[in-house]
Coordinates of C-alpha atoms and ligand atoms in Angstrom, one line a residue:
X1 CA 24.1 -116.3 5.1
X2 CA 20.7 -117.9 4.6
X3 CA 18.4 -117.3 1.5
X4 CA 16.7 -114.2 3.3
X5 CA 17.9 -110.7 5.1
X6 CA 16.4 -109.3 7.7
X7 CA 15.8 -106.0 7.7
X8 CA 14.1 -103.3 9.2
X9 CA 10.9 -103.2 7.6
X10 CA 10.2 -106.4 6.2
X11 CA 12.1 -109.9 5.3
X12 CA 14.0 -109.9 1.9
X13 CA 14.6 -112.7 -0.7
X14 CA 17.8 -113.1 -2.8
X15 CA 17.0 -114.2 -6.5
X16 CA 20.3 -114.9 -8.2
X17 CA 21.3 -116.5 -11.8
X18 CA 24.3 -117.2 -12.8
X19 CA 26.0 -116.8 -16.2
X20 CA 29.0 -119.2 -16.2
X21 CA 31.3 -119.0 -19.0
X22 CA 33.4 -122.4 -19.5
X23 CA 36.4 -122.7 -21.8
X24 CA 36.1 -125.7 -24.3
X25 CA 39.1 -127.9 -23.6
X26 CA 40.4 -128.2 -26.9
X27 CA 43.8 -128.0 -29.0
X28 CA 42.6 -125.3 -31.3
X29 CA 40.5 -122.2 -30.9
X30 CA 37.0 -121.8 -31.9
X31 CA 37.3 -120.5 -35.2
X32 CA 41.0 -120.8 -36.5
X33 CA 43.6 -123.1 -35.8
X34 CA 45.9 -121.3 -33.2
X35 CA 46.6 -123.5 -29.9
X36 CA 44.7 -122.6 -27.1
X37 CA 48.0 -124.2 -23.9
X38 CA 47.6 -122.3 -21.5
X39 CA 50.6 -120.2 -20.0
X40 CA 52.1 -119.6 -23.5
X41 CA 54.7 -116.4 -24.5
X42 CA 52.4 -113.6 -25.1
X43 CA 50.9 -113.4 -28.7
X44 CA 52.6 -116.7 -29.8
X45 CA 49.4 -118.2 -30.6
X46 CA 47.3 -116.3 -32.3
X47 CA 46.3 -116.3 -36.0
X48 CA 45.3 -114.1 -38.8
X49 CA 41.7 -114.6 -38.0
X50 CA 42.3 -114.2 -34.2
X51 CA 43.9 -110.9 -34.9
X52 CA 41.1 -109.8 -37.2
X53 CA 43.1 -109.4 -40.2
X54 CA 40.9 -108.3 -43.6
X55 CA 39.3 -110.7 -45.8
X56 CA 40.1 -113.7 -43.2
X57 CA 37.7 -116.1 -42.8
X58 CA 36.3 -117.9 -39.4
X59 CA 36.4 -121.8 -40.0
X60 CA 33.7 -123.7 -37.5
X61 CA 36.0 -126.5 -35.1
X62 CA 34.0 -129.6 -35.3
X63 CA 35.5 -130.6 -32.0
X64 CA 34.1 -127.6 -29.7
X65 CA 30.8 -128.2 -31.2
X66 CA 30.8 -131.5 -30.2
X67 CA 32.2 -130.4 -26.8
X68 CA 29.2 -128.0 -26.5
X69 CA 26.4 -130.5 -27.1
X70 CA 28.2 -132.6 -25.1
X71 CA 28.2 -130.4 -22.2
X72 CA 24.0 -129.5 -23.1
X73 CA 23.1 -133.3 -22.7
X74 CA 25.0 -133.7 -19.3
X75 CA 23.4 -130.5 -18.1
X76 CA 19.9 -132.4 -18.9
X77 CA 19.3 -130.0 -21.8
X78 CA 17.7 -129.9 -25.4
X79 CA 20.1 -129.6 -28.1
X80 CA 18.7 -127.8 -31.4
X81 CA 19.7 -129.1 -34.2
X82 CA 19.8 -125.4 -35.7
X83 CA 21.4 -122.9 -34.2
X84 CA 22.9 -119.5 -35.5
X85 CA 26.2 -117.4 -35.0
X86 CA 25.8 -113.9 -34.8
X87 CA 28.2 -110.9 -34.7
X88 CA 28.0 -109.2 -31.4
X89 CA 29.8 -105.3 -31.9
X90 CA 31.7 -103.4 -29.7
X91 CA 34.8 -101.8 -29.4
X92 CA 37.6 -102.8 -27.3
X93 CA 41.3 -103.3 -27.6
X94 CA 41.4 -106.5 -26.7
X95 CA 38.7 -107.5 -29.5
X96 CA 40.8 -106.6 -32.9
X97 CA 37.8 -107.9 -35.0
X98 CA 35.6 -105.4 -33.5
X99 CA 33.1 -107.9 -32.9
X100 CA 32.1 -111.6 -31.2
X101 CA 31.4 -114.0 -32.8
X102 CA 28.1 -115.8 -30.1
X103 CA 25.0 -117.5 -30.2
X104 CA 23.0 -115.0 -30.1
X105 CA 18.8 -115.7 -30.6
X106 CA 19.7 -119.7 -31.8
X107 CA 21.9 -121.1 -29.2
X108 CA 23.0 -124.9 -29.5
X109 CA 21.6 -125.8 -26.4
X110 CA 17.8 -124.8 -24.7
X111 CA 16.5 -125.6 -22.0
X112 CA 17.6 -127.7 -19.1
X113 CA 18.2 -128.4 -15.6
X114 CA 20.8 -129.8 -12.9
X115 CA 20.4 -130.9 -9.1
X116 CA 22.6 -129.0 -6.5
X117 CA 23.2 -130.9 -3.0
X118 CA 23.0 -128.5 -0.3
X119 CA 25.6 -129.0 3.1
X120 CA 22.5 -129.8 5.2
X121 CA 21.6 -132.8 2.4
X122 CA 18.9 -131.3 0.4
X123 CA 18.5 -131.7 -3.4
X124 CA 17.2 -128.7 -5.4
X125 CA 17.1 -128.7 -8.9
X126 CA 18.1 -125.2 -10.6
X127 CA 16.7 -124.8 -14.4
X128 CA 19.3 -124.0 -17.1
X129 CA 18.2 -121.4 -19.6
X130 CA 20.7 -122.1 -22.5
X131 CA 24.2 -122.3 -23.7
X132 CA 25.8 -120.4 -26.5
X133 CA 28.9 -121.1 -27.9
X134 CA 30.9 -117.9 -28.7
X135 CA 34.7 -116.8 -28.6
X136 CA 36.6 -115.3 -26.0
X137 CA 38.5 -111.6 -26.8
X138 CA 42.1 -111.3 -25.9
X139 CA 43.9 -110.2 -22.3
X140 CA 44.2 -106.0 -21.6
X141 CA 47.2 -106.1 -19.3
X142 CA 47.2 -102.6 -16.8
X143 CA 49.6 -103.4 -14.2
X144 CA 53.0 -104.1 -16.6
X145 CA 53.6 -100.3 -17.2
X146 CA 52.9 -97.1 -15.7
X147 CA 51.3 -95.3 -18.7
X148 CA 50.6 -98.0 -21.2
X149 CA 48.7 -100.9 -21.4
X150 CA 49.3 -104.1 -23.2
X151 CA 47.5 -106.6 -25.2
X152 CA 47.6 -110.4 -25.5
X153 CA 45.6 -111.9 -28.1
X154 CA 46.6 -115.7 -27.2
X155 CA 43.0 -115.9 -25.2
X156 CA 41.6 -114.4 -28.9
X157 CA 39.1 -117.0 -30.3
X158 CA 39.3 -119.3 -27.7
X159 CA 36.0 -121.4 -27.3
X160 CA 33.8 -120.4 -24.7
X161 CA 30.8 -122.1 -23.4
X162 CA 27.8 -119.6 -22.1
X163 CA 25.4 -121.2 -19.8
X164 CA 22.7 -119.5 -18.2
X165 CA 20.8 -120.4 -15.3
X166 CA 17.3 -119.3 -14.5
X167 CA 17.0 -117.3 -11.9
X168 CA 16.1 -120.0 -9.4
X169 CA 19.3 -119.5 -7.2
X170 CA 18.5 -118.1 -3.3
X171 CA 21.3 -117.1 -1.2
X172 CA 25.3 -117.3 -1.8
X173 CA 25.3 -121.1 -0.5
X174 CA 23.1 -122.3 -3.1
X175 CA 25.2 -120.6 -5.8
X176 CA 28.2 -122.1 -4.4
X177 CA 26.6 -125.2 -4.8
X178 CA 25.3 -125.0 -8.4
X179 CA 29.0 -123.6 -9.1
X180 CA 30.6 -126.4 -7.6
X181 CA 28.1 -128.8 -9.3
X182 CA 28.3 -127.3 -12.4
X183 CA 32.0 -127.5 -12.2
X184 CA 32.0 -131.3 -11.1
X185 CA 29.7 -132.4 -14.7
X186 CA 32.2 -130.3 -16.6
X187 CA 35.1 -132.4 -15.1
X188 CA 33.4 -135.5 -15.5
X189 CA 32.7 -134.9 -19.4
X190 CA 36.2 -133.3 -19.8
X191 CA 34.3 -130.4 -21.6
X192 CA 36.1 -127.8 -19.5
X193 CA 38.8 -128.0 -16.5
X194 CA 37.1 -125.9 -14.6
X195 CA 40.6 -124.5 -13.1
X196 CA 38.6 -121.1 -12.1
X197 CA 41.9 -119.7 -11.2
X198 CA 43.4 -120.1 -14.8
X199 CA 39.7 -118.1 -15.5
X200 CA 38.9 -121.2 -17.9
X201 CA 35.8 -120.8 -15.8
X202 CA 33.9 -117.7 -14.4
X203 CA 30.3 -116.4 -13.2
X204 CA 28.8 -113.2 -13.4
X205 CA 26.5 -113.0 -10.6
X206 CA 23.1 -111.2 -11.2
X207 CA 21.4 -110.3 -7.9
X208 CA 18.0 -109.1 -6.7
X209 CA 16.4 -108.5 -3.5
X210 CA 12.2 -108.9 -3.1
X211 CA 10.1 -109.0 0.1
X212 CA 9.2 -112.4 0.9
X213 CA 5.8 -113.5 -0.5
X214 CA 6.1 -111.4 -3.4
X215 CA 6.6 -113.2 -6.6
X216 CA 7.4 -110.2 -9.0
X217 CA 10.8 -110.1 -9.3
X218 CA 12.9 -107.2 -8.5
X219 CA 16.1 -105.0 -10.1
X220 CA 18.7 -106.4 -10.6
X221 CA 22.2 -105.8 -10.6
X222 CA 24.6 -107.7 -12.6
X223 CA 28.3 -108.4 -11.0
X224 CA 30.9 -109.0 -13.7
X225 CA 34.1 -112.2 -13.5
X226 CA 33.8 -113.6 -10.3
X227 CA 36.9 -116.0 -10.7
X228 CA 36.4 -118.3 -7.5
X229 CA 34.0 -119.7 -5.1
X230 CA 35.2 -117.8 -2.5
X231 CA 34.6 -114.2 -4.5
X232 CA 31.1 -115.6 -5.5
X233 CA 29.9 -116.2 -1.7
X234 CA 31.4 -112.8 -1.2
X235 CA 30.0 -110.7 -3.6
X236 CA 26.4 -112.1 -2.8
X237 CA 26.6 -111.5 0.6
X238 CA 28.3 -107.7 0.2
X239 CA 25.5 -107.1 -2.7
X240 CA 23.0 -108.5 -0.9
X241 CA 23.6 -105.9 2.1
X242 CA 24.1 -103.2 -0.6
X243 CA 20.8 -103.4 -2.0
X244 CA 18.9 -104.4 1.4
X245 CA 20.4 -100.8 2.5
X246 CA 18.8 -98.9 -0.3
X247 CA 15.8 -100.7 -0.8
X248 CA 15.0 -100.1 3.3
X249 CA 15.5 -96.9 2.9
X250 CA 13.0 -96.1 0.2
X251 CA 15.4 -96.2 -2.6
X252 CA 15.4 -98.4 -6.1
X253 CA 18.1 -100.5 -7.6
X254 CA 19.6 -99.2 -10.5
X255 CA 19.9 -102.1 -13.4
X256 CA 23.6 -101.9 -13.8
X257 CA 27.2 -104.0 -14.5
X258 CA 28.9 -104.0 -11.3
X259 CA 32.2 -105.6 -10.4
X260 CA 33.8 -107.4 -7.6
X261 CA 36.7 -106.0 -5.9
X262 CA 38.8 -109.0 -4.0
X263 CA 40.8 -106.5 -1.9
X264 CA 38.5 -104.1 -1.1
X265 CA 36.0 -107.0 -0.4
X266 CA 33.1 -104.7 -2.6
X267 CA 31.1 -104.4 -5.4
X268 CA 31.8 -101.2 -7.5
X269 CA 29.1 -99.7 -10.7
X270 CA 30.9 -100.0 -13.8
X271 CA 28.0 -98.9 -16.2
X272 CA 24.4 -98.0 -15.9
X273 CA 21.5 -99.6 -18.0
X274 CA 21.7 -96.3 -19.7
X275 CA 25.2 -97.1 -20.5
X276 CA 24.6 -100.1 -21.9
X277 CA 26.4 -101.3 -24.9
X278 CA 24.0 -101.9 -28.0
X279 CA 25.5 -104.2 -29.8
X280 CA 23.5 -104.4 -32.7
X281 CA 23.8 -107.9 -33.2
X282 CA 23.2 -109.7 -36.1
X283 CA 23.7 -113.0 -38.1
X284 CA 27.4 -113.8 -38.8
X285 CA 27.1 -113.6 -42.8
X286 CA 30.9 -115.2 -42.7
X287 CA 29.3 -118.4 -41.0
X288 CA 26.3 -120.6 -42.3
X289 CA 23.2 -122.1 -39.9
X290 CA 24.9 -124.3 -37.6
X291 CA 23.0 -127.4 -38.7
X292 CA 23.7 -131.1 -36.9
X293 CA 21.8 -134.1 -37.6
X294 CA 20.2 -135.9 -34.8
X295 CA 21.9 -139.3 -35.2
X296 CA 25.1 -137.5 -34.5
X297 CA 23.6 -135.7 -31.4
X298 CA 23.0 -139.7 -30.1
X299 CA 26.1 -141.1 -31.0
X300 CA 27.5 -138.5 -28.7
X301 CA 25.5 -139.3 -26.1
X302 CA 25.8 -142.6 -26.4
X303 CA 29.5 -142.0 -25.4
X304 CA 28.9 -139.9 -22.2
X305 CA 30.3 -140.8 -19.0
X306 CA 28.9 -141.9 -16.2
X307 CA 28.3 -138.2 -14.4
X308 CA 28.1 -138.0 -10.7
X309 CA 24.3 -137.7 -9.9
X310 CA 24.6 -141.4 -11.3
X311 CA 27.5 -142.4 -9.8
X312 CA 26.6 -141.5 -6.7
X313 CA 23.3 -143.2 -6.9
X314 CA 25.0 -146.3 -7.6
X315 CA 27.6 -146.2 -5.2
X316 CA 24.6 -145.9 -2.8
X317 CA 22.8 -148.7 -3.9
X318 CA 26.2 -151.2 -4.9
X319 CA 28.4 -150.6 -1.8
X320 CA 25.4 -149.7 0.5
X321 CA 27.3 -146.3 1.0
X322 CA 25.4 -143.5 2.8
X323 CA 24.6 -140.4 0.4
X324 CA 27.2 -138.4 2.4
X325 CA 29.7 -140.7 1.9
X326 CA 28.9 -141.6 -1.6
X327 CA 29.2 -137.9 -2.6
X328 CA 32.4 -137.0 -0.7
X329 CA 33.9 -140.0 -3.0
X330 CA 32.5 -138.9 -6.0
X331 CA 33.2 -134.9 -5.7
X332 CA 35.9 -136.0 -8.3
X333 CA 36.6 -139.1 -10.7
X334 CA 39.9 -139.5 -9.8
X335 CA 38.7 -140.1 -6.2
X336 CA 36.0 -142.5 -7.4
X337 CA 37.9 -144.2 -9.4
X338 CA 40.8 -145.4 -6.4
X339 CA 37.8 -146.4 -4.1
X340 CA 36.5 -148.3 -6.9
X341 CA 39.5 -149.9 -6.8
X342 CA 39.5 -150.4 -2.8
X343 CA 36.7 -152.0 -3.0
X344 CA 37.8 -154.5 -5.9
X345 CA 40.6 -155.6 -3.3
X346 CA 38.4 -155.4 -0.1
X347 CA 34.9 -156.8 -1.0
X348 CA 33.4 -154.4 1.1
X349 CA 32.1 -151.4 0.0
X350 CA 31.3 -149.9 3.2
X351 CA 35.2 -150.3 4.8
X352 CA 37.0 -149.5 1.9
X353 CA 34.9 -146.1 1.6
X354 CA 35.6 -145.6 5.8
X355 CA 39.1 -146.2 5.3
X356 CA 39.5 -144.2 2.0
X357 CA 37.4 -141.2 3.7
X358 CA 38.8 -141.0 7.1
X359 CA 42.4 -142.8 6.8
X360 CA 43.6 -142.0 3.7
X361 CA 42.4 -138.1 3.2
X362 CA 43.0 -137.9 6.4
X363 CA 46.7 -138.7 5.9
X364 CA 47.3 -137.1 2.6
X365 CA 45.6 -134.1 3.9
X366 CA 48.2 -134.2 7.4
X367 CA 51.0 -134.4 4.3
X368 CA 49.5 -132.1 1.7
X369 CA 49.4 -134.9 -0.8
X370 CA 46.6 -135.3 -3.7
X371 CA 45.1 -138.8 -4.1
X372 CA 47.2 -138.7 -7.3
X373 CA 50.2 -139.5 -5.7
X374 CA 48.9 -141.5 -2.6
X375 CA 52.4 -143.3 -1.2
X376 CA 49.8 -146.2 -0.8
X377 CA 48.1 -148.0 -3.8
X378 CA 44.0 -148.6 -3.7
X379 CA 45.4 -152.4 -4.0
X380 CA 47.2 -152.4 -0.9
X381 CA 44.4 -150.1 1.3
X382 CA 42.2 -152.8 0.3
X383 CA 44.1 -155.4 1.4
X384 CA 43.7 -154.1 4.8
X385 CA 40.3 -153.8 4.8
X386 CA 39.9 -157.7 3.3
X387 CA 42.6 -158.5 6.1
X388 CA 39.9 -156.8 8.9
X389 CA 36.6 -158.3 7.4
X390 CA 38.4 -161.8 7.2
X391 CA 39.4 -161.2 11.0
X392 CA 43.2 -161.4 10.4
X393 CA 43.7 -158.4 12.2
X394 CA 41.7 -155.9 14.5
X395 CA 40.7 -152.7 13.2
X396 CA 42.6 -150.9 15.5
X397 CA 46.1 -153.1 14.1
X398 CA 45.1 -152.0 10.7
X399 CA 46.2 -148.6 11.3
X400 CA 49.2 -149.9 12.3
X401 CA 49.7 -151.6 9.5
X402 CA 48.2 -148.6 7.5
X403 CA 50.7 -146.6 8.7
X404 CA 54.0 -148.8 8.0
X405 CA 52.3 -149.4 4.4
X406 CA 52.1 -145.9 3.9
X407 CA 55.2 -144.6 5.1
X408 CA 57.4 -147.5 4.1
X409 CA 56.0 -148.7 0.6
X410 CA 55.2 -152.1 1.8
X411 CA 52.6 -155.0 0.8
X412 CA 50.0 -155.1 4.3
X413 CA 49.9 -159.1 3.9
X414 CA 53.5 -159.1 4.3
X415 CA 53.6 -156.4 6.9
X416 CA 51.5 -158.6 9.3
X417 CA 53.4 -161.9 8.1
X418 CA 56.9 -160.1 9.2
X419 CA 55.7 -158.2 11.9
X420 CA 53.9 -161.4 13.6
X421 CA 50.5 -158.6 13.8
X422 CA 48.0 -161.5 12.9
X423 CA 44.8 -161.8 15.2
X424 CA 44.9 -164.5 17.8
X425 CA 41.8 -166.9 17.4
X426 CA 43.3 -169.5 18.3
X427 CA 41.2 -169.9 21.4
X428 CA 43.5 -172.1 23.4
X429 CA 45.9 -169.1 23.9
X430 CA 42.9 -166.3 24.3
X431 CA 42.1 -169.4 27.3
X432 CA 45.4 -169.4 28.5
X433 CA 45.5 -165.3 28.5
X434 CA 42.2 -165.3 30.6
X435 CA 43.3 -168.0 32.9
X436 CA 46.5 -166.0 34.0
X437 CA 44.7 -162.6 34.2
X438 CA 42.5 -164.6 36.4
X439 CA 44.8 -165.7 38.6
X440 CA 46.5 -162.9 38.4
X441 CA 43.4 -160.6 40.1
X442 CA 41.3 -163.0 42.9
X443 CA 39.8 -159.9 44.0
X444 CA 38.6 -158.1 40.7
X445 CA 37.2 -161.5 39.9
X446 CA 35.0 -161.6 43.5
X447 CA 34.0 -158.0 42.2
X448 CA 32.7 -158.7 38.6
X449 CA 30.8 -162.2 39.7
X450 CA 28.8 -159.6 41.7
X451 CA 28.6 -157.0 39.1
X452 CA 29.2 -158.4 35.5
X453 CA 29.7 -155.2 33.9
X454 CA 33.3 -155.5 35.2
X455 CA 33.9 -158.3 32.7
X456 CA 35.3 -155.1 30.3
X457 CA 38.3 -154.8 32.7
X458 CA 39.5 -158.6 32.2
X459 CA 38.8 -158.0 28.1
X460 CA 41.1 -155.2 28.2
X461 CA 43.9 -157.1 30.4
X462 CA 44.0 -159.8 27.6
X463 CA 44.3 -157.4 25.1
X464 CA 47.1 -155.9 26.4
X465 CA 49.0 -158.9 27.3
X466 CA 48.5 -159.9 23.7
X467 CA 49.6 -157.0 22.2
X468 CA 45.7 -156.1 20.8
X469 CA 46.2 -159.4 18.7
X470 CA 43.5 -161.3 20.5
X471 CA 40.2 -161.4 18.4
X472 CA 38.3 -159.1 20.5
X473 CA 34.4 -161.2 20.3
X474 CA 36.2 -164.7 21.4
X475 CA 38.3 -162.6 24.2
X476 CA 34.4 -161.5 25.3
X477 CA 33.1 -165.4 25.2
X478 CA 36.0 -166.4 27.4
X479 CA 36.1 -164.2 29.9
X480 CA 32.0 -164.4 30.2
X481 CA 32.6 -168.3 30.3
X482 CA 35.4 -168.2 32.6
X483 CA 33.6 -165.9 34.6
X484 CA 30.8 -168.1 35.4
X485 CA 28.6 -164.7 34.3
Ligands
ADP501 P1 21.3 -110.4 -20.0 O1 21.5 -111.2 -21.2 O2 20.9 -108.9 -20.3 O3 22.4 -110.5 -19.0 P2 19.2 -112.2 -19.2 O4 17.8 -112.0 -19.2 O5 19.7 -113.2 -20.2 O6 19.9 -110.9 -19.3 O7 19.6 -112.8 -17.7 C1 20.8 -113.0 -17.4 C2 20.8 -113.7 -16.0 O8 20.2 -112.9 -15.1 C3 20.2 -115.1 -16.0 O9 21.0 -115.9 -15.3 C4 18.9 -114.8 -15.2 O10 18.5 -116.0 -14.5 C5 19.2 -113.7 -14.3 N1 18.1 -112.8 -13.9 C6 17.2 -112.3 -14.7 N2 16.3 -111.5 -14.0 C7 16.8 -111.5 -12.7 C8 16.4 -110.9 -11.5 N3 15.3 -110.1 -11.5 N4 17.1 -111.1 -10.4 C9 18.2 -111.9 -10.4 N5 18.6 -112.5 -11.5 C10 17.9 -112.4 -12.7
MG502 MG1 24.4 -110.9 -18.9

């Protein structure tokens, strides 16, 4: 679905932004020292200030702070070098404190901005809002028992990253691209996994619909834990519909928390604005001003990764790659990094990243294999590709030779040594090939003197009787010469 609906009476814009919130990779939880592995026995990690216990006190994690301004200066953002914790109350079971600790008028991190790449190749650049750091409440489990319901307080404290998104996001496609961008930073600075099915990252989706031209914004609706791509595209497109149907009719959106329902693919009210928690929020008196001095702020980013707007930039410019390309081998690092070393082998920017896009995904992906555990090493795929540009062998023998490396763990130079696959330029045998194909056909040789074009046949009867070892440009001169043409 595009950016707009049709309807009825007029053409409708979506206007959508996104609150993502990101778990800190980290050993220990925001505020206490409990581990944070995921997958752990229920309530096996989870402290005396997790569990809310009286007169315990919250003790700031140096490390998720750093992870957090970390995470602001690869989204392009400001960090402030005060920020504030405040308490944020409401009552749950999950939440034994009664409160969250968040970020809630002093985040760490203002204002910002990343570029999404759209499928048809556009750039747009989406502005970030802020980023909070706060902790995450524990697990309500439902399903387990028919008339209870349990609690897991491992997830209790755990550090959570905020970020919000202005709402600069039209249409599901561009929301599944700032996702998936977002995502791809977080994995490059190692901030967050960004496993959205582990729900160590999730968006609530806020959605409005205006007519086209108008530039007031409309109601929106805000749609809780989306936990996938997928669920995102979804829930725009059935909220989209939702609101284009009442809004046609005359109707107004009510501001409310909606949620996603995977099975019945829709989105369902969960409370009103008139529900609305107030959660009289207020400074955290158990926690000072988060102060951090600038010349810490810069020795941080002086240790930031390359991240992949850059990286794909220079994989444009270094191996002359086109921007496709360069961003299908830098969607992940681990995928950059084994081209990087293809090409180190290869010397040739532009075939290793042919024969690392359409060979080798396209084998591991016939096998169900991740690049991790490729049965072939970058080494030995760019020994190939050197063995093609310095004209040992023929493209077309190289996936021969591809395919015996692959599948039998062996070195390509000595695959073509062994298996006698070496180009022919010697051109005394590619003359002695022609000469017999010639003699061979008196009659197809009458034809082509009258029309040259037929010169392809006697290029592809050498190649055959060589076994496609004859370098294909001096098969070309020979015939030609032979030819008389
Ligand atoms: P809250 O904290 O109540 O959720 P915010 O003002 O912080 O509200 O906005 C939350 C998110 O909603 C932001 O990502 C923002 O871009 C988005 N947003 C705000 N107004 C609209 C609107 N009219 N339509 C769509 N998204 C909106
Ligand atoms: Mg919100």
């Amino acid at each position: 679905m595009a950016k707009t609906i049709q309807g009825e009476s007029a053409v409708w814009e979506m206007v959508i932004g996104l609150e993502v919130h990101a778990q800190i990779t980290s050993q220990a939880k925001l505020f206490s020292g409990a581990s944070t592995a995921f997958g752990a026995e229920p309530n096996s990690q989870v402290s005396f200030v997790d569990a809310g216990m009286p007169g315990m006190l919250p003790v700031l994690n140096e490390y998720c702070v750093e992870q957090a301004v970390k995470t602001g200066l690869g989204i392009n953002s400001a960090i402030n070098n005060v920020s504030v914790f405040s308490r944020k109350n409401y009552f749950y079971p999950d939440l034994p404190t009664g409160y969250q600790i968040t970020q809630f008028e002093h985040p760490i991190v203002g204002e910002g901005a990343i570029e999404i790449d759209l499928p048809d190749g556009q750039v747009k650049t989406i502005g970030i809002t802020r980023l909070h750091l706060e902790q995450d409440a524990g697990k309500s489990i439902h399903d387990m028992h028919p008339t209870k319901s349990y609690i897991d307080l491992n997830r209790a404290g755990c550090a959570l990253m905020e970020i919000v998104s202005e709402p600069d996001i039209r249409g599901a496609e561009e929301a599944v691209a700032y996702l998936s961008k977002l995502r791809m930073i977080l994995r490059y600075l190692e901030t967050c996994d960004g496993n959205m099915d582990e729900g160590s990252m999730r968006a609530d989706v806020n959605l409005s619909l205006r007519k086209v031209g108008e530039t007031k914004f409309g109601t929106r609706c805000e749609i809780k834990n989306v936990n996938s791509l997928k669920a995102v595209q979804q829930a725009i497109e059935y909220e989209a519909l939702r609101q284009l149907e009442i809004l046609e009719n005359g109707g107004t959106i009510d501001q409310e928390t909606r949620l996603w329902d995977p099975v019945k693919m829709e989105t369902r009210s969960m409370r009103s604005k008139e529900e609305a928690h107030d959660y009289r929020y207020f400074p955290c008196p158990d926690l000072l001003p988060l102060e951090i001095e600038q010349a810490w702020v810069d020795g941080i980013k002086a240790t930031l990764p390359e991240l992949p707007d850059e990286k794909k930039a220079r994989f444009v410019k270094d191996f002359g790659l086109s921007e496709y390309d360069a961003g299908v081998l830098t969607a992940d690092t681990t995928n950059a990094s084994f081209f990087e070393e293809v090409v180190a082998t290869a010397g040739d920017g532009k075939g290793a990243a042919n024969w690392v896009i359409n060979e080798l995904f396209g084998r591991l992906k016939k096998d169900d294999r991740d690049i991790a555990d490729s049965p072939i090493s970058p080494a030995r795929l760019g020994q190939i590709v050197a063995l093609i540009k310095k004209g040992d062998i023929s493209g077309k023998i190289g996936k021969d030779v591809f395919e015996i490396a692959y599948t039998q763990d062996r070195d390509p130079e000595e695959i073509v040594e062994t298996e006698g696959m070496k180009q022919v330029t010697d051109t005394g045998a590619i003359e002695t090939a022609v000469d017999e194909v010639i003699a061979a056909n008196p009659d197809q040789v009458e034809k082509a003197k009258q029309n040259p074009k037929l010169a392809g046949w006697f290029v592809g009867q050498v190649m055959k009787a060589t076994g496609g070892k004859a370098n294909p440009k001096a098969v070309n001169e020979i015939v030609a010469a032979k030819l008389g043409l």
